[in-house]
CSV table of C-alpha atoms and ligand atoms in Angstrom, one decimal:
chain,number,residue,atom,x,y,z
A,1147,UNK,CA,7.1,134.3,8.8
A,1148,UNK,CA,8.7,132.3,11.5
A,1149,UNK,CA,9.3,128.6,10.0
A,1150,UNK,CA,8.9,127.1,13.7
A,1151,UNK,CA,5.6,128.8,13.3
A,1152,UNK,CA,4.6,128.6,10.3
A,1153,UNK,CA,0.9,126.9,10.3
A,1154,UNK,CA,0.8,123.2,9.3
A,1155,UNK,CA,-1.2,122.5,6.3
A,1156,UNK,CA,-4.4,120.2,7.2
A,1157,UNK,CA,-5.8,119.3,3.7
A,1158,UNK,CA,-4.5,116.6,2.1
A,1159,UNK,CA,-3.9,114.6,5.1
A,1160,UNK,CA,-5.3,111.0,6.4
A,1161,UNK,CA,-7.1,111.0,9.3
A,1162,UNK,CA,-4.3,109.1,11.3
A,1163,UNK,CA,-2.0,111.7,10.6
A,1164,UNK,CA,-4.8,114.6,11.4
A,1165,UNK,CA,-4.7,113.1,14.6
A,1166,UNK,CA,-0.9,112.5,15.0
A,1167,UNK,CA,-0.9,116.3,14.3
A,1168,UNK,CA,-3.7,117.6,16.6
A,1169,UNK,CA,-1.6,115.1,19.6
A,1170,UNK,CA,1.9,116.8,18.3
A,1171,UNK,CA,0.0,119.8,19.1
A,1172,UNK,CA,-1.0,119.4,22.3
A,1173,UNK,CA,-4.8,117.9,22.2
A,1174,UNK,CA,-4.7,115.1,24.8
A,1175,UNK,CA,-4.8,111.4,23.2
A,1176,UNK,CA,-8.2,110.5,24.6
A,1177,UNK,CA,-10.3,113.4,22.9
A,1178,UNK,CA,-8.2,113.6,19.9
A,1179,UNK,CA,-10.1,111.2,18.1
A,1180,UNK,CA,-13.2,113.3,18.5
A,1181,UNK,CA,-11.5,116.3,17.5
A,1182,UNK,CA,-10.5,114.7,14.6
A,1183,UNK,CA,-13.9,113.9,13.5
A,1184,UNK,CA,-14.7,117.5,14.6
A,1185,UNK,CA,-12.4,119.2,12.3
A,1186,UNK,CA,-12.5,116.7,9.7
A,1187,UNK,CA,-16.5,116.9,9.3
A,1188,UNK,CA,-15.8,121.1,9.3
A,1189,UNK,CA,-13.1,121.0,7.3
A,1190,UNK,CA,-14.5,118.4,4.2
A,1191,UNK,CA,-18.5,118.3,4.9
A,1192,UNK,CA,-19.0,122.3,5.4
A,1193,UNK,CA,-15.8,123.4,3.8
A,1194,UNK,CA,-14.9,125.9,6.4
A,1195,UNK,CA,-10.8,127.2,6.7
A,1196,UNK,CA,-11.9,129.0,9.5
A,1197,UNK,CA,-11.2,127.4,12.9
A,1198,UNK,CA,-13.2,130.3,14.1
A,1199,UNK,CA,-16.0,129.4,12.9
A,1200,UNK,CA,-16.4,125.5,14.0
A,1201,UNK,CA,-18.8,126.5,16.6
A,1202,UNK,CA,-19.1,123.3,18.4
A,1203,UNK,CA,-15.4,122.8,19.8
A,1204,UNK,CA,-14.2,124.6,22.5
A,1205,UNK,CA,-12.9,128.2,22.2
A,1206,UNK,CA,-9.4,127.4,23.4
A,1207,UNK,CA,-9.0,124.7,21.2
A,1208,UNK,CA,-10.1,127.1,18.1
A,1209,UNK,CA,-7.5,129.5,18.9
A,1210,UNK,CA,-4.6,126.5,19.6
A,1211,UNK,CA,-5.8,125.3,15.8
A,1212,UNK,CA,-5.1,129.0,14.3
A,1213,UNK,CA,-2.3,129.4,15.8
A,1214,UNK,CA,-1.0,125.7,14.9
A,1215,UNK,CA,-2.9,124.7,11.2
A,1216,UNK,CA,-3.8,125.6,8.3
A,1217,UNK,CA,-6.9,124.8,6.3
A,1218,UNK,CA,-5.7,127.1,3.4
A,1219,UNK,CA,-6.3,125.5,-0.4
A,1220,UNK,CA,-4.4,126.5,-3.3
A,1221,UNK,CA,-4.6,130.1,-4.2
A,1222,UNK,CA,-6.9,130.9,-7.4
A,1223,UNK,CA,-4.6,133.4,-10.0
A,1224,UNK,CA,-7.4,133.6,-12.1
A,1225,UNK,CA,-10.7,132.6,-13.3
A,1226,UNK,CA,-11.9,132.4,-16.8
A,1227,UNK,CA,-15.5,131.4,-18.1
A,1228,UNK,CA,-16.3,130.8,-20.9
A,1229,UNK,CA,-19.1,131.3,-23.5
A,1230,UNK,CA,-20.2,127.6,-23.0
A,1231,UNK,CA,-20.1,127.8,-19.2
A,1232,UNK,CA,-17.0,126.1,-18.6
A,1233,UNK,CA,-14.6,127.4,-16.0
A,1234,UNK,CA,-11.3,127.1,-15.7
A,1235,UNK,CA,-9.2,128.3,-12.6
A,1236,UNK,CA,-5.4,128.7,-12.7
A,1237,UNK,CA,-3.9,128.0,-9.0
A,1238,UNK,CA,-0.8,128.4,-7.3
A,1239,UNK,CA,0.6,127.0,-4.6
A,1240,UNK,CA,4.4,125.4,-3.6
A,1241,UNK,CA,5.4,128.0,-6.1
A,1242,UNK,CA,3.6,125.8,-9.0
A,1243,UNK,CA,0.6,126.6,-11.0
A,1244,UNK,CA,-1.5,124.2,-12.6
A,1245,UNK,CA,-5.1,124.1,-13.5
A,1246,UNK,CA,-8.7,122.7,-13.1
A,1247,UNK,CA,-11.5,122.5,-15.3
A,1248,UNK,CA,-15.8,122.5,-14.4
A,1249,UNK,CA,-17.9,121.4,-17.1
A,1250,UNK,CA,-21.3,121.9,-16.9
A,1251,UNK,CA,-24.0,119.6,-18.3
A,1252,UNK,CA,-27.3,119.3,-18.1
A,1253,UNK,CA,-28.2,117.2,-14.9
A,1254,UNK,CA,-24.5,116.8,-14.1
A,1255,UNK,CA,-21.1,118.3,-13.7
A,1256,UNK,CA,-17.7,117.4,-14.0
A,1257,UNK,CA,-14.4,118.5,-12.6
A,1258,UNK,CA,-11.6,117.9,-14.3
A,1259,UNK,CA,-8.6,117.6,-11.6
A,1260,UNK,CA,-4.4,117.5,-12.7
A,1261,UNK,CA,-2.3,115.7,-10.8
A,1262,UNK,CA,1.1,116.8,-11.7
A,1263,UNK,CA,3.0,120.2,-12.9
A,1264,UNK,CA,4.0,119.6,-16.0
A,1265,UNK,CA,3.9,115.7,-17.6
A,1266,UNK,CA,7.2,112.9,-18.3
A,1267,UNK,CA,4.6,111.3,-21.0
A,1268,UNK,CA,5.3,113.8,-24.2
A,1269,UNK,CA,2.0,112.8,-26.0
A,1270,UNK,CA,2.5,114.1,-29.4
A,1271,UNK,CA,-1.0,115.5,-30.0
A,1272,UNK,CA,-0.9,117.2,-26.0
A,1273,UNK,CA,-0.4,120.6,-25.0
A,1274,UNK,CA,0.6,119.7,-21.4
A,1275,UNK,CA,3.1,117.5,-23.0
A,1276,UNK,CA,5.1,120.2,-24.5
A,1277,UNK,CA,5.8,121.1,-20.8
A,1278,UNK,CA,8.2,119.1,-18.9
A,1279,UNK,CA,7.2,117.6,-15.4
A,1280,UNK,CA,8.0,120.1,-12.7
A,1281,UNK,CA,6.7,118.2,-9.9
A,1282,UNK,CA,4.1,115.8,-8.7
A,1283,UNK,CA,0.9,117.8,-7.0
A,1284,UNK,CA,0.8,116.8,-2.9
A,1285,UNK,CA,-2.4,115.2,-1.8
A,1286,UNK,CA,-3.0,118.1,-0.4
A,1287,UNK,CA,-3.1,120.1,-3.9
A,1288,UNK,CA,-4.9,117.6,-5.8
A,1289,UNK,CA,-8.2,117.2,-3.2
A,1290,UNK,CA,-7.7,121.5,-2.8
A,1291,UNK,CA,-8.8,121.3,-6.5
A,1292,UNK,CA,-12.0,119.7,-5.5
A,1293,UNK,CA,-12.4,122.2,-2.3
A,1294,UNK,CA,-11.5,125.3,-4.6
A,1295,UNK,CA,-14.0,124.7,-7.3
A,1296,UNK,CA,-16.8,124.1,-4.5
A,1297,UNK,CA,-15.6,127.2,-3.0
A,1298,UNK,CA,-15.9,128.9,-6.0
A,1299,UNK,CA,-19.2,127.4,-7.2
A,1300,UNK,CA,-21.2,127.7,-3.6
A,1301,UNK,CA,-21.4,123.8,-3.8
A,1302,UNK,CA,-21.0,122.8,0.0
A,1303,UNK,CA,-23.6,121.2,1.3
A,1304,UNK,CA,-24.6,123.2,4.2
A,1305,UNK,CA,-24.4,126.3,1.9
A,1306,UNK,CA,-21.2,127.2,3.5
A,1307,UNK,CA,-18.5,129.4,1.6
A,1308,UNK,CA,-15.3,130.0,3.2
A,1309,UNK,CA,-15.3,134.1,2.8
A,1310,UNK,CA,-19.1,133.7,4.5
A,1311,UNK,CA,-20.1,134.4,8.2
A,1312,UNK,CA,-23.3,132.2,9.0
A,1313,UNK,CA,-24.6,130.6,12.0
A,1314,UNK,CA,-26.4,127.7,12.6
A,1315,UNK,CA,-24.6,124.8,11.1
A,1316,UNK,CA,-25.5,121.4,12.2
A,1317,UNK,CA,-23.2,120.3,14.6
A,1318,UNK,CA,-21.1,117.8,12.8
A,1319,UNK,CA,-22.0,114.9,11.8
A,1320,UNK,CA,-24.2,116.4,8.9
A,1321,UNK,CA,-23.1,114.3,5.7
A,1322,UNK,CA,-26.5,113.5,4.9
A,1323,UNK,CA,-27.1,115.8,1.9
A,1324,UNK,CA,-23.2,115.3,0.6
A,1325,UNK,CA,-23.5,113.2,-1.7
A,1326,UNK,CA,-26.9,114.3,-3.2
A,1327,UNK,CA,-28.2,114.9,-6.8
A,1328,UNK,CA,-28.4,119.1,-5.8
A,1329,UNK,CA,-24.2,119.2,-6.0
A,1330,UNK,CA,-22.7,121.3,-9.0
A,1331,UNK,CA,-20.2,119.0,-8.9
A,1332,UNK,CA,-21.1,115.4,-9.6
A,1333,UNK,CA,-18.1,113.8,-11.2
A,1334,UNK,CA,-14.5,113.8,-10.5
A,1335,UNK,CA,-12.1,112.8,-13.4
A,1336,UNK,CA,-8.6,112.9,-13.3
A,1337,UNK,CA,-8.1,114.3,-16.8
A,1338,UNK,CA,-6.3,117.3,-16.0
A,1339,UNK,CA,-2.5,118.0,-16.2
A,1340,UNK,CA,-0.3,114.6,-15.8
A,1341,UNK,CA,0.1,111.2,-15.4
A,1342,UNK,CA,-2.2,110.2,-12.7
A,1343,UNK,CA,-0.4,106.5,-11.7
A,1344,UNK,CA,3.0,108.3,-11.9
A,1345,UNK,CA,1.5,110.3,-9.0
A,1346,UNK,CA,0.1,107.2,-7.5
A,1347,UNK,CA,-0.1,107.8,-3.6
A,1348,UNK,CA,-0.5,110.9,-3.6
A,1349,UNK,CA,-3.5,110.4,-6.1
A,1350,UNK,CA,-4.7,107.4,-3.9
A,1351,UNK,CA,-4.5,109.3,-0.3
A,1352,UNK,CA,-6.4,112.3,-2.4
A,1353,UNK,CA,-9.3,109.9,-3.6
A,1354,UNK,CA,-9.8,108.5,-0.5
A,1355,UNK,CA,-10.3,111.8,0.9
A,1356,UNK,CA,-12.9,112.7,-2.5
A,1357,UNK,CA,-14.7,109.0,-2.1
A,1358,UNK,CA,-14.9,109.2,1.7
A,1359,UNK,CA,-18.5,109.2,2.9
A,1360,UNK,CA,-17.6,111.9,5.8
A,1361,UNK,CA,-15.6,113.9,3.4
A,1362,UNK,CA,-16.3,114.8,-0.2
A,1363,UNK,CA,-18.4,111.7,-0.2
A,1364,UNK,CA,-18.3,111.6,-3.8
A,1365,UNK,CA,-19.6,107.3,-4.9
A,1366,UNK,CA,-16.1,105.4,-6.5
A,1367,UNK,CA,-18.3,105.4,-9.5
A,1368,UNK,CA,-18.3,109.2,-9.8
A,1369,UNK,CA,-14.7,109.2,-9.6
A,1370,UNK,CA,-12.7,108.3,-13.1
A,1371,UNK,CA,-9.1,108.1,-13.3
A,1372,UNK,CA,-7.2,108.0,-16.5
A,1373,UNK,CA,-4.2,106.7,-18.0
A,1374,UNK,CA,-2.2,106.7,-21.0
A,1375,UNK,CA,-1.3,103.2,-20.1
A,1376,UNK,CA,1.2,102.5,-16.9
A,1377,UNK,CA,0.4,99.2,-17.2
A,1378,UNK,CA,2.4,97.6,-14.1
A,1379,UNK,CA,0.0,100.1,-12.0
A,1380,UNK,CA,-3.4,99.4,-13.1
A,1381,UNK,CA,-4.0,96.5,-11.3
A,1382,UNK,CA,-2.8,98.5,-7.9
A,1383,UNK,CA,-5.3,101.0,-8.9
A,1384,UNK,CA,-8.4,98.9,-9.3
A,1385,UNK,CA,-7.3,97.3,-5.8
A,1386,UNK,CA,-6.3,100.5,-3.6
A,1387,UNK,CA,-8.4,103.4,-5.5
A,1388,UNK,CA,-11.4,101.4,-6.8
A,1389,UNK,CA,-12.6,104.4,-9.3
A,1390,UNK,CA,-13.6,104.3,-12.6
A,1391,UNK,CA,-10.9,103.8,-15.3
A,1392,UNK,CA,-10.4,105.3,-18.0
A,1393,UNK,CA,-7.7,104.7,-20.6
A,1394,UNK,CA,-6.5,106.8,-23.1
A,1395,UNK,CA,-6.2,104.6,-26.4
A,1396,UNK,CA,-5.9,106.8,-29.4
A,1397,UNK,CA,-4.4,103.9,-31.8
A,1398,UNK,CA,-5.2,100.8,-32.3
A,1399,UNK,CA,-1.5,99.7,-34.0
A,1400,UNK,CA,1.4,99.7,-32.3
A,1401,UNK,CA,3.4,101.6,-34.9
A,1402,UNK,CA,0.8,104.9,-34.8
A,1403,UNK,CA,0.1,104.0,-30.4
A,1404,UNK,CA,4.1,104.5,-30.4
A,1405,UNK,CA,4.3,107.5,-32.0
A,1406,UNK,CA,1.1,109.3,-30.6
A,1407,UNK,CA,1.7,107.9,-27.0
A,1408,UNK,CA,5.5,106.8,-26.3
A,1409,UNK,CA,4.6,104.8,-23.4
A,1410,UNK,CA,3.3,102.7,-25.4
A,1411,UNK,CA,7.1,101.5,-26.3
A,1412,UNK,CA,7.3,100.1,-22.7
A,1413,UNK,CA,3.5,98.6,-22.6
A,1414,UNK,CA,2.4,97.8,-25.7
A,1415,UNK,CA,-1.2,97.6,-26.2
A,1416,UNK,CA,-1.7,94.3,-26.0
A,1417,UNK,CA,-0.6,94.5,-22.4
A,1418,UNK,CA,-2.5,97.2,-21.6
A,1419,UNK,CA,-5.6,95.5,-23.2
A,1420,UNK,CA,-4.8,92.6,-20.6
A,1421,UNK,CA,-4.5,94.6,-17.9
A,1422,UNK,CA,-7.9,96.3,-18.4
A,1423,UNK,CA,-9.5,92.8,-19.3
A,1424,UNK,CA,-7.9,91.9,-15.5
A,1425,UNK,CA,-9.4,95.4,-13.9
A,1426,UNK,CA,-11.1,94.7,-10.8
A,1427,UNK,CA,-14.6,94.8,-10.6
A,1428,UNK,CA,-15.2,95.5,-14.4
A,1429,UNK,CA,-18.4,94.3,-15.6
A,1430,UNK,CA,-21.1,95.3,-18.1
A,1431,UNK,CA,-22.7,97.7,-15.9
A,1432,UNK,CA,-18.8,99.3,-14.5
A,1433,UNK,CA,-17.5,99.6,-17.9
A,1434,UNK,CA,-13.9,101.1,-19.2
A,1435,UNK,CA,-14.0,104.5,-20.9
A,1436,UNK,CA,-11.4,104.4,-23.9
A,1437,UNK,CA,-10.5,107.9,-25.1
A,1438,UNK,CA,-9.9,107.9,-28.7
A,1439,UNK,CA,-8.5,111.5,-30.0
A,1440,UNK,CA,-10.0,111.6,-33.5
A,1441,UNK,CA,-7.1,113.3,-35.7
A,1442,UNK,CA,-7.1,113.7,-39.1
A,1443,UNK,CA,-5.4,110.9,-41.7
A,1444,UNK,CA,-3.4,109.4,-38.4
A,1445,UNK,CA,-6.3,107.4,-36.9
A,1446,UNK,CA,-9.5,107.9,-37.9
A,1447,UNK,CA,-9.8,105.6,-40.9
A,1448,UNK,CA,-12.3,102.8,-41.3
A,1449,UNK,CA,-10.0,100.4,-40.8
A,1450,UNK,CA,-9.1,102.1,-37.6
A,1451,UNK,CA,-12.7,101.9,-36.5
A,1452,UNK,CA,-13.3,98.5,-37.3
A,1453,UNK,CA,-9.8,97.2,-35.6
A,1454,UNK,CA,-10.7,99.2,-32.2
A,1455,UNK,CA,-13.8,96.9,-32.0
A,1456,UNK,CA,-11.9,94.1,-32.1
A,1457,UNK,CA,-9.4,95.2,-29.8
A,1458,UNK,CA,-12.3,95.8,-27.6
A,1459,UNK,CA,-13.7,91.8,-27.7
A,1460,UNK,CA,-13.8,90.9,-24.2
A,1461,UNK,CA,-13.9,94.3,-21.9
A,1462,UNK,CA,-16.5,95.5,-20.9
A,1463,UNK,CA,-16.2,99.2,-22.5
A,1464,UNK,CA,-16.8,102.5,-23.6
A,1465,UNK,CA,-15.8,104.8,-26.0
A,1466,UNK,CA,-15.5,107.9,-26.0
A,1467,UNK,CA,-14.7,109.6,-29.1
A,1468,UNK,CA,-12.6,113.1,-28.6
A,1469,UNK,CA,-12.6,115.4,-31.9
A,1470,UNK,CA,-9.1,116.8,-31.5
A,1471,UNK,CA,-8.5,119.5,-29.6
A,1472,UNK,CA,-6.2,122.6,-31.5
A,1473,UNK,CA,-3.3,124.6,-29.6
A,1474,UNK,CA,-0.9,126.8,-31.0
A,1475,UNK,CA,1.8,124.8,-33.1
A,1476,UNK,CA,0.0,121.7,-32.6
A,1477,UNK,CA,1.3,118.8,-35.1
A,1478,UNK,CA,-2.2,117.9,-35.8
A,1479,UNK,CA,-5.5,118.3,-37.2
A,1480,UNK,CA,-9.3,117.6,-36.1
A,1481,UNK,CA,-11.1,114.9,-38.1
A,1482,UNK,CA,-13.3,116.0,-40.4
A,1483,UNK,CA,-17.1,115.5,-39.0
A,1484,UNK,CA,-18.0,113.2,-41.4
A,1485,UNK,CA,-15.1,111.5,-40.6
A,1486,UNK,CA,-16.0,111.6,-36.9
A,1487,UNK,CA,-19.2,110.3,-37.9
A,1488,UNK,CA,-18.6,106.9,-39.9
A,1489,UNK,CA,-16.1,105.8,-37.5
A,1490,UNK,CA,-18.5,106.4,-34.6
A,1491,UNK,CA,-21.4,104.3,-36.2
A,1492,UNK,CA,-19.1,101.2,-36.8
A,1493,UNK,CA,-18.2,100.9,-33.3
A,1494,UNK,CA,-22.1,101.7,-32.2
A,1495,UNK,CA,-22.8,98.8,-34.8
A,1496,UNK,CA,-20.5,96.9,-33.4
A,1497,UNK,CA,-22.5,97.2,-29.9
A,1498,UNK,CA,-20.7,100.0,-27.9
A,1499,UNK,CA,-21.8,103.5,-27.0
A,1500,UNK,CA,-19.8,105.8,-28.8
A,1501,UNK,CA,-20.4,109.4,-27.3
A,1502,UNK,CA,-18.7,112.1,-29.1
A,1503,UNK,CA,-17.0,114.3,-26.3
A,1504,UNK,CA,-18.6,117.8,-27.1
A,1505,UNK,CA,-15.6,120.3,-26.9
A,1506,UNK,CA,-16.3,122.7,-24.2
A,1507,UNK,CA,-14.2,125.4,-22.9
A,1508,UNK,CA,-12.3,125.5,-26.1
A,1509,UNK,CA,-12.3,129.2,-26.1
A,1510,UNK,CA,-10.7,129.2,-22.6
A,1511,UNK,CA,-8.0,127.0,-24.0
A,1512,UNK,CA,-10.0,124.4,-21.3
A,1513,UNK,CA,-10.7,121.5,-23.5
A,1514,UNK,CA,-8.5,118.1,-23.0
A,1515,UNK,CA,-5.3,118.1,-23.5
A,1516,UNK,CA,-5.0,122.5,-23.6
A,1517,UNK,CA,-4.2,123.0,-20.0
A,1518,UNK,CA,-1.0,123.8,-19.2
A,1519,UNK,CA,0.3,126.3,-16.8
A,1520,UNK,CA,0.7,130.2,-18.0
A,1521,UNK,CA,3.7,130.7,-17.2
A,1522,UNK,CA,5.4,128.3,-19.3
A,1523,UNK,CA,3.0,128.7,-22.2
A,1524,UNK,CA,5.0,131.0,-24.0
A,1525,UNK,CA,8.4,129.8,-24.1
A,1526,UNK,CA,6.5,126.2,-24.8
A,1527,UNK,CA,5.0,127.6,-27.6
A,1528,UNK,CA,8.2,129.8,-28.9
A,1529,UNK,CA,9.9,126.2,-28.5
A,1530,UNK,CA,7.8,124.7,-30.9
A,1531,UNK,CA,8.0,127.6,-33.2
A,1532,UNK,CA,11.5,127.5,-33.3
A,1533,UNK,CA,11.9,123.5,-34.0
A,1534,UNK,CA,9.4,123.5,-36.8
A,1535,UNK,CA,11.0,126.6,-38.8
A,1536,UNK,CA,14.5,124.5,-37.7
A,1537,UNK,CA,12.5,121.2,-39.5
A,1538,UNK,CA,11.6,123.3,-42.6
A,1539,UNK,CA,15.3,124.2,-42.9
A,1540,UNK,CA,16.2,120.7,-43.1
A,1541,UNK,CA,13.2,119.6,-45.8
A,1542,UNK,CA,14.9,119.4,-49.5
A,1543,UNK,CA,14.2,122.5,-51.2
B,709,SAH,N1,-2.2,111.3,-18.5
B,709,SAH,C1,-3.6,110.9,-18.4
B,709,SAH,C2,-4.4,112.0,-17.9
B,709,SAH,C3,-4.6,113.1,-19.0
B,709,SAH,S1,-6.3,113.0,-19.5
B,709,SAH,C4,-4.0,110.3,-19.6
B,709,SAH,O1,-3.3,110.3,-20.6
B,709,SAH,O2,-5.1,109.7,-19.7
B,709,SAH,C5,-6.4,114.0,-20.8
B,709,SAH,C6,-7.1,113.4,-21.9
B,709,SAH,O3,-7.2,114.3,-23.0
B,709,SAH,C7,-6.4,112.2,-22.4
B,709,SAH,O4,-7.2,111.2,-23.0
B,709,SAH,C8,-5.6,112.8,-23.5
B,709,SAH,O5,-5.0,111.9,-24.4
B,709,SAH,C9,-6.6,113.7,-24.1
B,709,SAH,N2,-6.0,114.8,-24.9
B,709,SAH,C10,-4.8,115.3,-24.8
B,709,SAH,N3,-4.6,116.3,-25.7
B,709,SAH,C11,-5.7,116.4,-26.4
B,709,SAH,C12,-6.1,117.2,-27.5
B,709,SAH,N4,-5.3,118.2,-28.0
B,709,SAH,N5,-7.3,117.1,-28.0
B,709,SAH,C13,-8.2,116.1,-27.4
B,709,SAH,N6,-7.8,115.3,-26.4
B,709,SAH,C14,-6.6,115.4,-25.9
């Protein structure tokens, strides 16, 4: 294809900037704000990517928006399911692939959205960390995940799917069942593939496309984002994204936080403990989620459990207890139940709800911290093979 033709990609973009395009294009500055609210309402309310189909603008203008845009999302490679209903689609697009995650639940579900290719943050007990960052995700890719999955899961409102001719929309304007309790898809989180507020504007122009009442219209409060700890840009996040935060603990020393999570070198935990104390809006009723990976004789002692209440005096929080996750040539272990178990009941003494996060997907490699993207899998994995037999060479005989 023609670059000067080549169709410009819509999704992902601000509404200023869907205008600036629809005026580089031709569409005369007085109406193009109503043709932004046209194709915007088309585009995020009944999911359409077919100008074709947006049967209340002008036939001329359709064909001038074919010709000109795109609405395309990222292309699914493959979709797995798996025995507990969680599906997993692997997408390309940029000449990346990267994944998403839908978890079922019972009254609710969650999609679980990557933001980058790849990861900087080398979490020792994370699969995605044994791949290095390829790239940040655009806006664009990162609110696709959300449009693919709906797409995939028939969860428009309107009923729309893009492959579907039907007639008889409402003409625009029709956000009223958007946000409702009859979606598939009731939470966002960004859990998937990378470092969220390394990604920061693209992340932010995403969610405001996700939280936007004529959009994806999914509430702030349905929308969780979570950090291994860039401390410096939590405070940016409560003020320009205003979602949920989550915060992936894992240690409550600094000796064991440094090894499990290197960041924590450069923010300690007792500056990220501040920064979360300083979230804005935090209260009792908008708590912060802290994911604690439970592995085996590395944090999951007692002494551990009785420490992360303390660290937790003063913020409003959550727990939320993840039994390790396996991968192939993984460095750890899953607590033992039991384990799991006594810790949880010391911090639900101590006066905090301590779900245990139910692996799901597990069998799809789909549960936290397993996604990475297929095509580096192998060599990833080969990697590690090869350093641990090179680390057993070295051990004294
Ligand atoms: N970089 C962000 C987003 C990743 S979220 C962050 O660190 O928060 C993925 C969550 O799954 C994080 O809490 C991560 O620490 C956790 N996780 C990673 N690998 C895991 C594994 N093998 N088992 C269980 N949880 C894991």
């Amino acid at each position: 294809m023609n670059v000067m033709t080549a169709p410009v990609p819509l999704i992902g973009l601000a509404p200023d900037a869907l205008k600036a395009a629809l005026i580089a294009a031709g569409v005369p500055e007085k109406t193009a704000p109503m043709r932004t609210r046209q194709v915007w309402n088309w585009a995020y309310v009944h999911g359409l990517n077919d100008f074709a189909r947006m049967s209340n603008l002008a036939k001329d203008f359709r064909l001038l928006m074919a010709e000109r845009f795109s609405l395309a999302r990222p292309e699914v490679v493959t979709e797995q399911i798996s025995t507990d209903g969680t599906r997993k689609w692997l997408l390309r697009s940029g000449g990346q692939e990267f994944e998403t995650v839908f978890i079922p639940e019972p009254g609710r579900g969650t999609l679980c959205v990557s933001s980058q290719v790849g990861c900087t943050l080398n979490c020792r007990f994370c699969h995605t960390g044994t791949q290095r960052l390829v790239r940040n995700l655009t806006p664009g890719e990162i609110v696709g995940q959300v449009m693919v999955a709906r797409d995939a899961l028939g969860d428009w409102p309107s009923g729309a799917s893009p492959g579907k001719v039907e007639t008889g929309f409402p003409s625009g304007g029709a956000t009223r069942t958007n946000a409702g309790a009859d979606r598939r898809i009731t939470n966002v989180v960004m859990m998937g593939m990378g470092e969220p507020l390394y990604n920061f504007d693209n992340v932010k122009a995403a969610l405001a496309i996700v939280a936007d009442g004529d959009a994806l219209a999914f509430s702030k409060r349905r929308v969780t984002l979570s950090t291994a700890g860039v401390v410096p840009m939590i405070p940016r996040a409560g003020a320009e994204i205003g979602s949920a935060l989550a915060i992936s603990l894992h240690a409550v020393r600094d000796e064991i936080r440094d090894v499990l999570v290197p960041l924590n070198k450069k923010y300690p935990l007792k500056e990220l403990l501040d920064a979360c104390r300083a979230y804005p809006g935090v209260s009792n009723a908008r708590r912060i989620t802290f994911e604690y990976v439970m592995l085996k004789d590395v944090n999951d002692s007692l002494a551990d459990a009785r420490q992360l209440v303390k660290l937790m005096s003063g913020i409003p929080a959550k727990i939320n207890l993840i039994p390790f996750n396996p991968w192939p040539g993984a460095p750890y272990e899953c607590s033992e139940w039991e384990e799991i178990e006594k810790f949880a009941e010391i911090v639900n003494r101590a006066g905090y709800a301590s779900p245990v996060r139910t692996p799901r997907g597990r069998d799809i490699m789909a549960a936290c911290g397993q996604l990475k993207s297929e095509s580096l899998k192998q060599r990833a994995s080969e990697r590690l093979a090869q350093m641990r037999s090179a680390e057993l060479q070295r051990m004294p005989s």
